[in-house]
């Protein structure tokens, strides 16, 4: 009997000791979880697109709660929001409020039958209006429209998982059907969020809009790996792949785009009404297959090299088929410490209380002040390959642009600054493609607003553009500045030490043209 009592006492002591240890770990894990989430919040608050309206963190012994309310930065985005249709503006004018439910302890997922050790598990809930909730229920039913779970690991890193469930939606009377195959995102990150791996997948989506048409995409996948470099620049790679995108639309869609207003917002330059395109997208069948985008950033000593690739197998627009397409570009020998300083300086620029003109001036002043070392360290841009097969032929190009020996004083001498550049290019494209571009530009130049009573004769504009282009090409061919063969036009460019060669023939630049002698009568009068 005494032995049993002794066993009970030892068991009770063991349970009590385990509880004390677990409680102590839970308290420590709660402190560390708050530090990790505070770092996450600072990253969000530093994003210029958001302003933080409120933020609160209440830490308990075994669980905590964090509540944040964000709004879009109206000072930054307000002018652009004004360009949107009125029914879309309220969506960007409201607030986003979310709540983090934090459980911390050695086994924070114990009640969910998750026995993996961690510092904490954070589940995010989004506050929605009744109207929004009812709208989402039409698609997702009783299932949550989005699930966000952040597992904070024992060593300071963690794993963030985001998922959106599948749904099938149909409106029989309207003939609308939607099939969404879901979305999954996983982010594995190290302590401090400085190194992370991202993987997201979206199997596909189909929209059938009755007699209007159909839109679908499938097999979208994104992969990314990021790590800090010795200079502070983020290194790594990212890749996006898309299986197929298809659009079959049976109705014309009118459009009127006020490009002059957009240019004024960006550059504060009034360019007039003539650049505002208007018309309609006609019924069309569009298909894009096997799209792939990849970018890789590496480091050598204090210099950063980055390379981007974009290609697709086939792009079809009605009866016209393009592809394959390949683009391979690089930016090399970029001074890493300067990139870090420039990014940090631009991120610290204040947005609140500044007029767009003031903000633009601050941007330019910061770029000039912090970005000059980029030019002083011999950067080089390269088009390694550009290739596109078109119905009328093949367009391809390669080239490079390098700056060497630049000094800040060169900015005061335009000719000396230009001599610092070395550029070369090889270009080939179908003559029909060049003709189409010239005709389209001529139409944009001479066509007035579609609502005007008198419209120019497009056939006359097209004929004039073709005639002028043909005469110009004949002149360039006679000067041996271009080569023409089998409907293709090709040439090469080389600019070095202020001298330009086109197709291995010297071409005088404007400041190199000899001055015309004064007329004889004027000379005699003098």
Short mmCIF file of C-alpha atoms in Angstrom, two decimals:
data_model
loop_
_atom_site.label_atom_id
_atom_site.label_comp_id
_atom_site.label_asym_id
_atom_site.label_seq_id
_atom_site.Cartn_x
_atom_site.Cartn_y
_atom_site.Cartn_z
CA UNK A 1 0.00 0.00 0.00
CA UNK A 2 2.83 2.35 0.92
CA UNK A 3 4.52 1.43 -2.34
CA UNK A 4 1.40 2.41 -4.31
CA UNK A 5 1.20 5.72 -2.44
CA UNK A 6 4.85 6.33 -3.23
CA UNK A 7 4.21 5.60 -6.92
CA UNK A 8 1.25 7.97 -6.89
CA UNK A 9 3.33 10.72 -5.31
CA UNK A 10 6.10 10.21 -7.85
CA UNK A 11 3.58 10.21 -10.70
CA UNK A 12 1.92 13.36 -9.34
CA UNK A 13 5.30 15.02 -8.94
CA UNK A 14 6.26 14.01 -12.46
CA UNK A 15 3.00 15.39 -13.88
CA UNK A 16 3.42 18.58 -11.89
CA UNK A 17 7.02 18.93 -13.04
CA UNK A 18 6.04 18.30 -16.65
CA UNK A 19 3.27 20.89 -16.37
CA UNK A 20 5.68 23.42 -14.89
CA UNK A 21 8.21 22.77 -17.66
CA UNK A 22 5.55 22.91 -20.34
CA UNK A 23 4.12 26.12 -18.84
CA UNK A 24 7.58 27.67 -18.70
CA UNK A 25 8.26 26.72 -22.30
CA UNK A 26 4.83 28.06 -23.33
CA UNK A 27 5.56 31.40 -21.66
CA UNK A 28 8.99 31.63 -23.34
CA UNK A 29 7.48 30.54 -26.68
CA UNK A 30 4.82 33.24 -26.30
CA UNK A 31 7.54 35.89 -25.95
CA UNK A 32 9.39 34.58 -29.01
CA UNK A 33 6.18 34.30 -31.02
CA UNK A 34 5.41 37.94 -30.27
CA UNK A 35 8.91 38.92 -31.44
CA UNK A 36 8.46 36.99 -34.70
CA UNK A 37 5.02 38.45 -35.38
CA UNK A 38 6.28 41.93 -34.49
CA UNK A 39 8.96 41.55 -37.18
CA UNK A 40 6.27 40.40 -39.61
CA UNK A 41 4.15 43.43 -38.75
CA UNK A 42 7.10 45.81 -39.27
CA UNK A 43 7.58 44.37 -42.75
CA UNK A 44 3.92 44.99 -43.59
CA UNK A 45 3.95 48.48 -42.08
CA UNK A 46 7.05 49.37 -44.14
CA UNK A 47 5.20 48.64 -47.39
CA UNK A 48 4.33 51.97 -49.01
CA UNK A 49 1.09 50.62 -50.46
CA UNK A 50 -0.45 50.21 -46.96
CA UNK A 51 -1.07 52.45 -43.98
CA UNK A 52 -1.66 50.90 -40.55
CA UNK A 53 -4.86 52.21 -38.96
CA UNK A 54 -4.59 50.14 -35.79
CA UNK A 55 -2.52 47.34 -34.31
CA UNK A 56 -2.88 45.53 -31.01
CA UNK A 57 -1.18 42.51 -29.45
CA UNK A 58 -2.50 40.78 -26.30
CA UNK A 59 -0.17 38.07 -25.01
CA UNK A 60 -1.37 35.36 -22.67
CA UNK A 61 0.38 32.39 -21.09
CA UNK A 62 -0.71 29.68 -23.55
CA UNK A 63 -2.38 31.78 -26.24
CA UNK A 64 -2.28 35.32 -27.61
CA UNK A 65 -4.20 37.48 -30.05
CA UNK A 66 -3.02 40.10 -32.55
CA UNK A 67 -5.43 42.40 -34.39
CA UNK A 68 -4.44 44.65 -37.30
CA UNK A 69 -6.40 47.01 -39.51
CA UNK A 70 -4.86 48.20 -42.79
CA UNK A 71 -5.93 50.66 -45.46
CA UNK A 72 -4.51 51.37 -48.90
CA UNK A 73 -2.26 54.42 -49.02
CA UNK A 74 -4.59 56.94 -50.62
CA UNK A 75 -1.80 59.51 -50.93
CA UNK A 76 0.13 57.10 -53.13
CA UNK A 77 -2.68 55.35 -55.00
CA UNK A 78 -5.48 57.92 -54.87
CA UNK A 79 -4.86 59.46 -58.33
CA UNK A 80 -4.73 56.01 -59.95
CA UNK A 81 -7.84 54.78 -58.12
CA UNK A 82 -9.64 57.73 -59.73
CA UNK A 83 -9.04 56.13 -63.14
CA UNK A 84 -11.02 53.01 -62.19
CA UNK A 85 -14.74 52.56 -62.86
CA UNK A 86 -16.90 53.97 -60.05
CA UNK A 87 -18.22 50.56 -59.01
CA UNK A 88 -14.66 49.32 -58.34
CA UNK A 89 -13.39 52.31 -56.35
CA UNK A 90 -15.09 51.36 -53.03
CA UNK A 91 -13.22 48.02 -53.08
CA UNK A 92 -9.92 49.89 -52.78
CA UNK A 93 -11.17 52.56 -50.42
CA UNK A 94 -12.08 50.35 -47.46
CA UNK A 95 -10.00 48.67 -44.79
CA UNK A 96 -8.66 45.16 -44.27
CA UNK A 97 -8.97 43.85 -40.72
CA UNK A 98 -7.49 40.53 -39.68
CA UNK A 99 -6.92 38.71 -36.41
CA UNK A 100 -4.11 36.29 -35.52
CA UNK A 101 -5.08 33.57 -33.05
CA UNK A 102 -1.78 32.38 -31.54
CA UNK A 103 -1.31 29.14 -29.59
CA UNK A 104 2.18 28.71 -28.11
CA UNK A 105 3.88 25.83 -26.36
CA UNK A 106 5.89 22.76 -27.26
CA UNK A 107 2.84 21.09 -28.88
CA UNK A 108 0.65 24.03 -29.97
CA UNK A 109 -1.38 21.84 -32.36
CA UNK A 110 -2.20 19.19 -29.73
CA UNK A 111 -5.96 19.86 -29.77
CA UNK A 112 -5.96 19.49 -33.57
CA UNK A 113 -4.15 16.13 -33.33
CA UNK A 114 -0.98 17.75 -34.64
CA UNK A 115 1.91 16.41 -32.54
CA UNK A 116 4.74 18.26 -34.33
CA UNK A 117 6.82 20.42 -31.92
CA UNK A 118 6.84 24.18 -32.57
CA UNK A 119 6.97 27.50 -30.79
CA UNK A 120 3.48 28.48 -31.90
CA UNK A 121 0.73 28.01 -34.45
CA UNK A 122 -0.89 31.17 -35.80
CA UNK A 123 -4.29 31.00 -37.48
CA UNK A 124 -5.54 34.09 -39.29
CA UNK A 125 -9.18 35.18 -39.43
CA UNK A 126 -10.39 37.96 -41.72
CA UNK A 127 -13.26 40.22 -40.66
CA UNK A 128 -15.82 40.57 -43.44
CA UNK A 129 -19.05 42.47 -43.80
CA UNK A 130 -22.31 40.50 -43.92
CA UNK A 131 -22.70 41.34 -47.61
CA UNK A 132 -19.21 40.06 -48.44
CA UNK A 133 -19.74 36.92 -46.39
CA UNK A 134 -23.03 36.15 -48.16
CA UNK A 135 -21.42 36.67 -51.55
CA UNK A 136 -18.59 34.26 -50.74
CA UNK A 137 -21.02 31.67 -49.40
CA UNK A 138 -22.55 31.45 -52.87
CA UNK A 139 -19.22 30.04 -54.05
CA UNK A 140 -17.67 28.26 -51.08
CA UNK A 141 -20.75 27.32 -49.06
CA UNK A 142 -19.91 26.83 -45.38
CA UNK A 143 -16.20 26.26 -46.07
CA UNK A 144 -13.87 29.17 -45.17
CA UNK A 145 -12.93 31.04 -48.39
CA UNK A 146 -9.30 31.27 -47.29
CA UNK A 147 -7.21 29.47 -44.68
CA UNK A 148 -3.95 30.92 -43.38
CA UNK A 149 -1.79 28.95 -40.92
CA UNK A 150 1.67 30.08 -39.81
CA UNK A 151 3.77 27.51 -37.90
CA UNK A 152 6.61 29.14 -35.95
CA UNK A 153 9.45 26.63 -35.66
CA UNK A 154 11.63 25.97 -32.62
CA UNK A 155 14.70 27.59 -34.22
CA UNK A 156 13.05 30.88 -35.18
CA UNK A 157 11.96 30.10 -38.73
CA UNK A 158 8.67 28.62 -39.77
CA UNK A 159 6.21 27.63 -42.44
CA UNK A 160 3.31 29.69 -43.74
CA UNK A 161 0.52 27.86 -45.58
CA UNK A 162 -2.33 29.56 -47.47
CA UNK A 163 -5.10 27.68 -49.24
CA UNK A 164 -8.30 28.56 -51.10
CA UNK A 165 -10.69 25.63 -51.59
CA UNK A 166 -12.21 24.48 -54.87
CA UNK A 167 -15.73 25.41 -55.93
CA UNK A 168 -18.26 24.86 -58.70
CA UNK A 169 -20.72 27.67 -59.31
CA UNK A 170 -23.58 27.92 -61.77
CA UNK A 171 -26.31 30.43 -62.62
CA UNK A 172 -28.70 28.47 -64.83
CA UNK A 173 -30.74 31.41 -66.13
CA UNK A 174 -27.69 33.46 -67.08
CA UNK A 175 -25.83 30.44 -68.42
CA UNK A 176 -22.80 31.20 -66.24
CA UNK A 177 -20.59 28.39 -64.95
CA UNK A 178 -17.38 28.65 -62.95
CA UNK A 179 -15.03 25.90 -61.92
CA UNK A 180 -12.20 26.89 -59.59
CA UNK A 181 -9.69 24.12 -58.83
CA UNK A 182 -8.18 25.77 -55.76
CA UNK A 183 -4.96 27.47 -54.75
CA UNK A 184 -2.14 26.48 -52.38
CA UNK A 185 0.82 28.50 -51.16
CA UNK A 186 3.66 27.40 -48.89
CA UNK A 187 6.46 29.61 -47.60
CA UNK A 188 9.33 28.08 -45.63
CA UNK A 189 11.36 30.86 -44.01
CA UNK A 190 14.37 31.18 -41.76
CA UNK A 191 14.66 33.40 -38.69
CA UNK A 192 14.29 37.07 -39.59
CA UNK A 193 12.57 36.30 -42.93
CA UNK A 194 15.89 36.88 -44.72
CA UNK A 195 15.95 33.47 -46.39
CA UNK A 196 12.84 31.70 -47.67
CA UNK A 197 11.44 29.26 -50.20
CA UNK A 198 8.06 29.82 -51.87
CA UNK A 199 5.92 27.32 -53.75
CA UNK A 200 2.41 28.03 -55.01
CA UNK A 201 0.11 26.13 -57.34
CA UNK A 202 -3.21 26.83 -58.98
CA UNK A 203 -4.47 23.80 -60.97
CA UNK A 204 -6.89 25.82 -63.05
CA UNK A 205 -10.01 27.91 -63.55
CA UNK A 206 -12.82 27.86 -66.12
CA UNK A 207 -15.47 30.50 -66.76
CA UNK A 208 -18.30 29.88 -69.21
CA UNK A 209 -20.32 33.05 -69.70
CA UNK A 210 -23.21 31.63 -71.72
CA UNK A 211 -23.32 32.98 -75.28
CA UNK A 212 -20.68 35.63 -74.50
CA UNK A 213 -17.75 33.25 -74.43
CA UNK A 214 -15.34 31.23 -72.35
CA UNK A 215 -12.11 31.82 -70.44
CA UNK A 216 -9.81 29.18 -68.88
CA UNK A 217 -6.30 28.63 -67.59
CA UNK A 218 -4.57 25.62 -66.08
CA UNK A 219 -1.38 24.43 -64.40
CA UNK A 220 -0.06 27.66 -62.88
CA UNK A 221 2.98 27.13 -60.67
CA UNK A 222 5.39 29.53 -58.99
CA UNK A 223 8.68 28.65 -57.29
CA UNK A 224 11.11 31.01 -55.57
CA UNK A 225 14.23 30.75 -53.43
CA UNK A 226 15.67 33.85 -51.78
CA UNK A 227 18.80 34.24 -49.65
CA UNK A 228 20.83 37.28 -48.53
CA UNK A 229 24.09 38.08 -50.30
CA UNK A 230 27.25 39.40 -48.69
CA UNK A 231 26.43 42.91 -49.93
CA UNK A 232 22.86 42.74 -48.60
CA UNK A 233 21.22 42.16 -52.00
CA UNK A 234 18.65 39.38 -52.12
CA UNK A 235 19.94 36.53 -54.27
CA UNK A 236 18.24 33.44 -55.60
CA UNK A 237 15.82 32.43 -58.33
CA UNK A 238 12.14 32.55 -59.18
CA UNK A 239 10.16 30.73 -61.84
CA UNK A 240 6.58 30.94 -63.10
CA UNK A 241 5.03 28.40 -65.46
CA UNK A 242 1.56 28.34 -67.02
CA UNK A 243 0.23 25.38 -68.97
CA UNK A 244 -2.49 27.00 -71.10
CA UNK A 245 -4.55 30.19 -71.25
CA UNK A 246 -7.57 30.28 -73.55
CA UNK A 247 -10.10 33.02 -74.33
CA UNK A 248 -13.01 32.54 -76.73
CA UNK A 249 -15.15 35.68 -76.75
CA UNK A 250 -18.15 36.12 -79.01
CA UNK A 251 -19.03 39.75 -78.34
CA UNK A 252 -17.26 42.99 -79.20
CA UNK A 253 -15.90 44.86 -76.17
CA UNK A 254 -15.71 48.66 -76.56
CA UNK A 255 -12.74 50.46 -75.02
CA UNK A 256 -11.67 54.04 -74.47
CA UNK A 257 -8.35 54.52 -72.69
CA UNK A 258 -7.27 58.00 -71.60
CA UNK A 259 -3.52 57.54 -71.96
CA UNK A 260 -2.94 61.29 -71.74
CA UNK A 261 -4.29 61.31 -68.17
CA UNK A 262 -2.11 58.35 -67.18
CA UNK A 263 1.01 60.02 -68.65
CA UNK A 264 0.14 63.22 -66.79
CA UNK A 265 -0.14 61.32 -63.50
CA UNK A 266 3.24 59.68 -64.01
CA UNK A 267 5.19 62.49 -65.62
CA UNK A 268 3.08 65.64 -65.17
CA UNK A 269 3.31 66.18 -68.93
CA UNK A 270 0.27 67.15 -70.97
CA UNK A 271 0.42 65.35 -74.32
CA UNK A 272 -3.02 66.15 -75.73
CA UNK A 273 -5.99 64.02 -76.65
CA UNK A 274 -4.60 62.49 -79.84
CA UNK A 275 -2.94 59.54 -78.08
CA UNK A 276 -6.17 58.30 -76.49
CA UNK A 277 -7.04 55.04 -78.26
CA UNK A 278 -10.68 54.10 -78.60
CA UNK A 279 -12.52 51.39 -80.48
CA UNK A 280 -13.47 47.83 -79.69
CA UNK A 281 -11.97 44.40 -79.19
CA UNK A 282 -13.69 42.29 -81.79
CA UNK A 283 -14.88 38.72 -81.16
CA UNK A 284 -11.76 36.65 -80.93
CA UNK A 285 -10.13 33.35 -80.04
CA UNK A 286 -6.89 33.72 -78.11
CA UNK A 287 -4.64 30.93 -76.84
CA UNK A 288 -1.28 30.90 -75.07
CA UNK A 289 0.51 27.65 -74.25
CA UNK A 290 3.54 26.69 -72.17
CA UNK A 291 4.44 30.13 -70.83
CA UNK A 292 7.56 30.23 -68.65
CA UNK A 293 9.33 33.05 -66.84
CA UNK A 294 12.58 32.69 -64.89
CA UNK A 295 14.97 35.10 -63.18
CA UNK A 296 18.24 34.26 -61.42
CA UNK A 297 20.29 36.69 -59.32
CA UNK A 298 23.86 35.86 -58.28
CA UNK A 299 26.78 37.66 -56.69
CA UNK A 300 30.52 37.94 -57.30
CA UNK A 301 32.44 39.98 -54.74
CA UNK A 302 30.53 43.28 -54.41
CA UNK A 303 28.81 42.95 -57.78
CA UNK A 304 25.44 41.49 -58.67
CA UNK A 305 24.49 39.72 -61.90
CA UNK A 306 20.90 38.99 -62.83
CA UNK A 307 19.46 37.10 -65.79
CA UNK A 308 15.86 36.79 -66.92
CA UNK A 309 14.24 34.44 -69.43
CA UNK A 310 10.75 34.50 -70.91
CA UNK A 311 9.40 32.07 -73.47
CA UNK A 312 6.24 30.45 -74.73
CA UNK A 313 5.57 27.71 -77.22
CA UNK A 314 2.55 29.08 -79.04
CA UNK A 315 0.36 32.19 -79.09
CA UNK A 316 -2.68 32.18 -81.36
CA UNK A 317 -4.89 35.16 -82.12
CA UNK A 318 -7.77 34.10 -84.35
CA UNK A 319 -6.06 32.73 -87.48
CA UNK A 320 -2.61 34.15 -86.70
CA UNK A 321 -0.14 31.89 -84.89
CA UNK A 322 3.03 33.15 -83.22
CA UNK A 323 5.79 31.17 -81.57
CA UNK A 324 7.95 29.81 -80.37
CA UNK A 325 9.16 32.91 -78.52
CA UNK A 326 12.37 33.23 -76.50
CA UNK A 327 13.76 36.24 -74.65
CA UNK A 328 16.99 36.09 -72.63
CA UNK A 329 18.35 39.29 -71.03
CA UNK A 330 21.03 40.04 -68.43
CA UNK A 331 22.18 42.92 -66.24
CA UNK A 332 25.77 42.40 -65.04
CA UNK A 333 28.31 44.08 -62.78
CA UNK A 334 25.77 46.04 -60.73
CA UNK A 335 27.31 47.45 -57.56
CA UNK A 336 25.59 45.55 -54.73
CA UNK A 337 26.12 48.03 -51.84
CA UNK A 338 24.72 50.81 -54.02
CA UNK A 339 21.62 48.76 -54.84
CA UNK A 340 21.02 48.23 -51.12
CA UNK A 341 21.50 51.92 -50.25
CA UNK A 342 19.25 53.01 -53.12
CA UNK A 343 16.50 50.59 -52.15
CA UNK A 344 16.72 51.66 -48.50
CA UNK A 345 16.66 55.36 -49.38
CA UNK A 346 13.65 55.00 -51.68
CA UNK A 347 11.83 52.96 -49.03
CA UNK A 348 12.28 55.75 -46.48
CA UNK A 349 10.77 58.48 -48.64
CA UNK A 350 7.66 59.91 -46.92
CA UNK A 351 4.37 59.74 -48.81
CA UNK A 352 2.01 61.51 -46.46
CA UNK A 353 1.50 65.24 -47.04
CA UNK A 354 3.47 65.41 -50.30
CA UNK A 355 2.10 66.54 -53.63
CA UNK A 356 2.89 64.24 -56.59
CA UNK A 357 5.34 66.81 -58.01
CA UNK A 358 7.22 66.97 -54.71
CA UNK A 359 7.27 63.19 -54.41
CA UNK A 360 8.60 62.81 -57.95
CA UNK A 361 11.37 65.35 -57.27
CA UNK A 362 12.37 63.48 -54.11
CA UNK A 363 12.56 60.25 -56.09
CA UNK A 364 14.80 61.79 -58.77
CA UNK A 365 17.03 63.52 -56.22
CA UNK A 366 17.43 60.26 -54.28
CA UNK A 367 18.28 58.27 -57.42
CA UNK A 368 20.91 60.83 -58.47
CA UNK A 369 22.40 61.00 -54.98
CA UNK A 370 22.45 57.29 -54.13
CA UNK A 371 22.50 55.66 -57.57
CA UNK A 372 25.55 57.24 -59.23
CA UNK A 373 27.94 54.46 -58.07
CA UNK A 374 25.94 52.08 -60.28
CA UNK A 375 27.14 54.05 -63.32
CA UNK A 376 30.66 54.45 -61.94
CA UNK A 377 31.20 50.68 -61.65
CA UNK A 378 30.94 49.73 -65.35
CA UNK A 379 27.46 48.13 -65.59
CA UNK A 380 26.50 46.12 -68.65
CA UNK A 381 23.08 45.22 -70.08
CA UNK A 382 22.73 42.42 -72.61
CA UNK A 383 20.04 40.98 -74.83
CA UNK A 384 21.45 37.47 -75.11
CA UNK A 385 18.65 36.31 -77.38
CA UNK A 386 15.34 37.48 -78.78
CA UNK A 387 13.49 35.18 -81.15
CA UNK A 388 9.88 35.19 -82.33
CA UNK A 389 8.41 33.24 -85.21
CA UNK A 390 5.52 35.13 -86.81
CA UNK A 391 3.15 34.47 -89.71
CA UNK A 392 5.19 36.85 -91.89
CA UNK A 393 8.64 35.58 -90.89
CA UNK A 394 11.10 35.60 -88.00
CA UNK A 395 12.14 38.47 -85.75
CA UNK A 396 15.37 38.08 -83.83
CA UNK A 397 17.89 40.31 -82.12
CA UNK A 398 20.89 40.33 -79.81
CA UNK A 399 23.03 43.08 -78.40
CA UNK A 400 24.61 44.80 -75.42
CA UNK A 401 24.98 48.22 -73.81
CA UNK A 402 27.99 48.90 -71.57
CA UNK A 403 29.18 51.96 -69.66
CA UNK A 404 32.87 52.17 -68.82
CA UNK A 405 34.95 54.80 -67.05
CA UNK A 406 32.03 57.04 -66.09
CA UNK A 407 32.74 59.95 -63.73
CA UNK A 408 30.20 62.22 -62.07
CA UNK A 409 31.64 65.22 -63.93
CA UNK A 410 30.60 63.57 -67.22
CA UNK A 411 27.02 64.61 -66.52
CA UNK A 412 28.03 68.19 -67.31
CA UNK A 413 29.37 67.21 -70.76
CA UNK A 414 26.83 65.37 -72.92
CA UNK A 415 29.28 64.35 -75.65
CA UNK A 416 31.83 63.02 -73.14
CA UNK A 417 29.05 61.13 -71.35
CA UNK A 418 27.94 59.48 -74.61
CA UNK A 419 31.50 58.43 -75.42
CA UNK A 420 31.53 56.35 -72.24
CA UNK A 421 28.95 54.02 -73.82
CA UNK A 422 29.61 51.03 -76.01
CA UNK A 423 26.60 49.49 -77.73
CA UNK A 424 26.16 46.80 -80.36
CA UNK A 425 23.15 45.03 -81.82
CA UNK A 426 22.15 42.62 -84.56
CA UNK A 427 18.55 42.92 -85.72
CA UNK A 428 16.41 40.99 -88.21
CA UNK A 429 12.67 41.22 -88.80
CA UNK A 430 10.11 40.65 -91.57
CA UNK A 431 9.47 43.64 -93.80
CA UNK A 432 5.73 43.01 -93.46
CA UNK A 433 5.98 43.38 -89.68
CA UNK A 434 7.79 46.71 -90.01
CA UNK A 435 5.14 47.85 -92.47
CA UNK A 436 2.34 46.89 -90.08
CA UNK A 437 4.00 48.88 -87.27
CA UNK A 438 4.40 51.97 -89.44
CA UNK A 439 0.79 51.77 -90.65
CA UNK A 440 -0.51 51.41 -87.08
CA UNK A 441 1.57 54.39 -85.94
CA UNK A 442 0.29 56.47 -88.84
CA UNK A 443 -3.30 55.63 -87.94
CA UNK A 444 -2.71 56.66 -84.32
CA UNK A 445 -1.17 59.92 -85.49
CA UNK A 446 -3.89 60.95 -87.92
CA UNK A 447 -7.01 59.36 -86.44
CA UNK A 448 -9.11 61.68 -84.26
CA UNK A 449 -11.64 60.76 -81.58
CA UNK A 450 -14.07 58.07 -82.74
CA UNK A 451 -16.99 60.33 -81.77
CA UNK A 452 -15.96 63.06 -84.23
CA UNK A 453 -18.24 63.65 -87.20
CA UNK A 454 -15.49 63.72 -89.84
CA UNK A 455 -13.12 60.76 -89.94
CA UNK A 456 -10.01 60.47 -92.12
CA UNK A 457 -9.83 57.94 -94.92
CA UNK A 458 -7.90 55.02 -93.44
CA UNK A 459 -7.06 53.55 -96.84
CA UNK A 460 -5.37 56.80 -97.86
CA UNK A 461 -3.43 56.90 -94.56
CA UNK A 462 -2.29 53.30 -95.01
CA UNK A 463 -1.22 53.87 -98.63
CA UNK A 464 0.75 57.00 -97.67
CA UNK A 465 2.51 55.19 -94.81
CA UNK A 466 3.46 52.24 -97.04
CA UNK A 467 4.74 54.55 -99.77
CA UNK A 468 6.92 56.56 -97.38
CA UNK A 469 8.32 53.39 -95.79
CA UNK A 470 9.10 51.81 -99.17
CA UNK A 471 10.99 54.93 -100.28
CA UNK A 472 12.95 55.03 -97.04
CA UNK A 473 13.89 51.34 -97.24
CA UNK A 474 15.04 51.77 -100.84
CA UNK A 475 17.25 54.68 -99.77
CA UNK A 476 18.77 52.73 -96.83
CA UNK A 477 19.39 49.70 -99.06
CA UNK A 478 21.15 51.90 -101.65
CA UNK A 479 23.36 53.28 -98.86
CA UNK A 480 24.03 49.67 -97.73
CA UNK A 481 22.70 50.41 -94.24
CA UNK A 482 20.31 47.42 -94.36
CA UNK A 483 20.15 44.03 -96.06
CA UNK A 484 16.97 42.71 -97.68
CA UNK A 485 16.51 39.06 -98.55
CA UNK A 486 13.40 36.87 -98.83
CA UNK A 487 11.08 39.41 -97.23
CA UNK A 488 13.47 39.87 -94.28
CA UNK A 489 15.31 43.05 -93.28
CA UNK A 490 18.50 42.86 -91.24
CA UNK A 491 21.21 45.20 -90.03
CA UNK A 492 23.86 45.62 -87.36
CA UNK A 493 24.70 48.57 -85.10
CA UNK A 494 27.92 49.47 -83.33
CA UNK A 495 28.50 52.58 -81.22
CA UNK A 496 31.99 52.93 -79.75
CA UNK A 497 33.95 56.01 -78.62
CA UNK A 498 31.28 58.29 -80.04
CA UNK A 499 31.33 56.72 -83.52
CA UNK A 500 28.24 54.97 -84.94
CA UNK A 501 28.46 52.23 -87.55
CA UNK A 502 25.35 50.78 -89.20
CA UNK A 503 25.92 47.59 -91.16
CA UNK A 504 29.68 48.34 -91.00
CA UNK A 505 29.21 51.80 -92.54
CA UNK A 506 29.97 55.00 -90.63
CA UNK A 507 26.93 57.16 -89.96
CA UNK A 508 27.37 60.75 -88.82
CA UNK A 509 25.48 61.72 -85.67
CA UNK A 510 23.72 65.12 -85.51
CA UNK A 511 26.64 66.85 -83.80
CA UNK A 512 29.07 65.30 -86.30
CA UNK A 513 27.35 66.66 -89.41
CA UNK A 514 29.53 69.21 -91.26
CA UNK A 515 28.20 72.73 -91.23
CA UNK A 516 26.72 73.85 -94.53
CA UNK A 517 28.66 76.71 -96.13
CA UNK A 518 26.95 80.05 -96.26
CA UNK A 519 25.26 80.94 -99.60
CA UNK A 520 27.50 82.76 -102.08
CA UNK A 521 25.33 85.88 -102.11
CA UNK A 522 25.50 86.14 -98.34
CA UNK A 523 29.33 85.73 -98.42
CA UNK A 524 29.68 88.49 -101.00
CA UNK A 525 27.45 90.81 -98.99
CA UNK A 526 29.68 90.31 -95.96
#
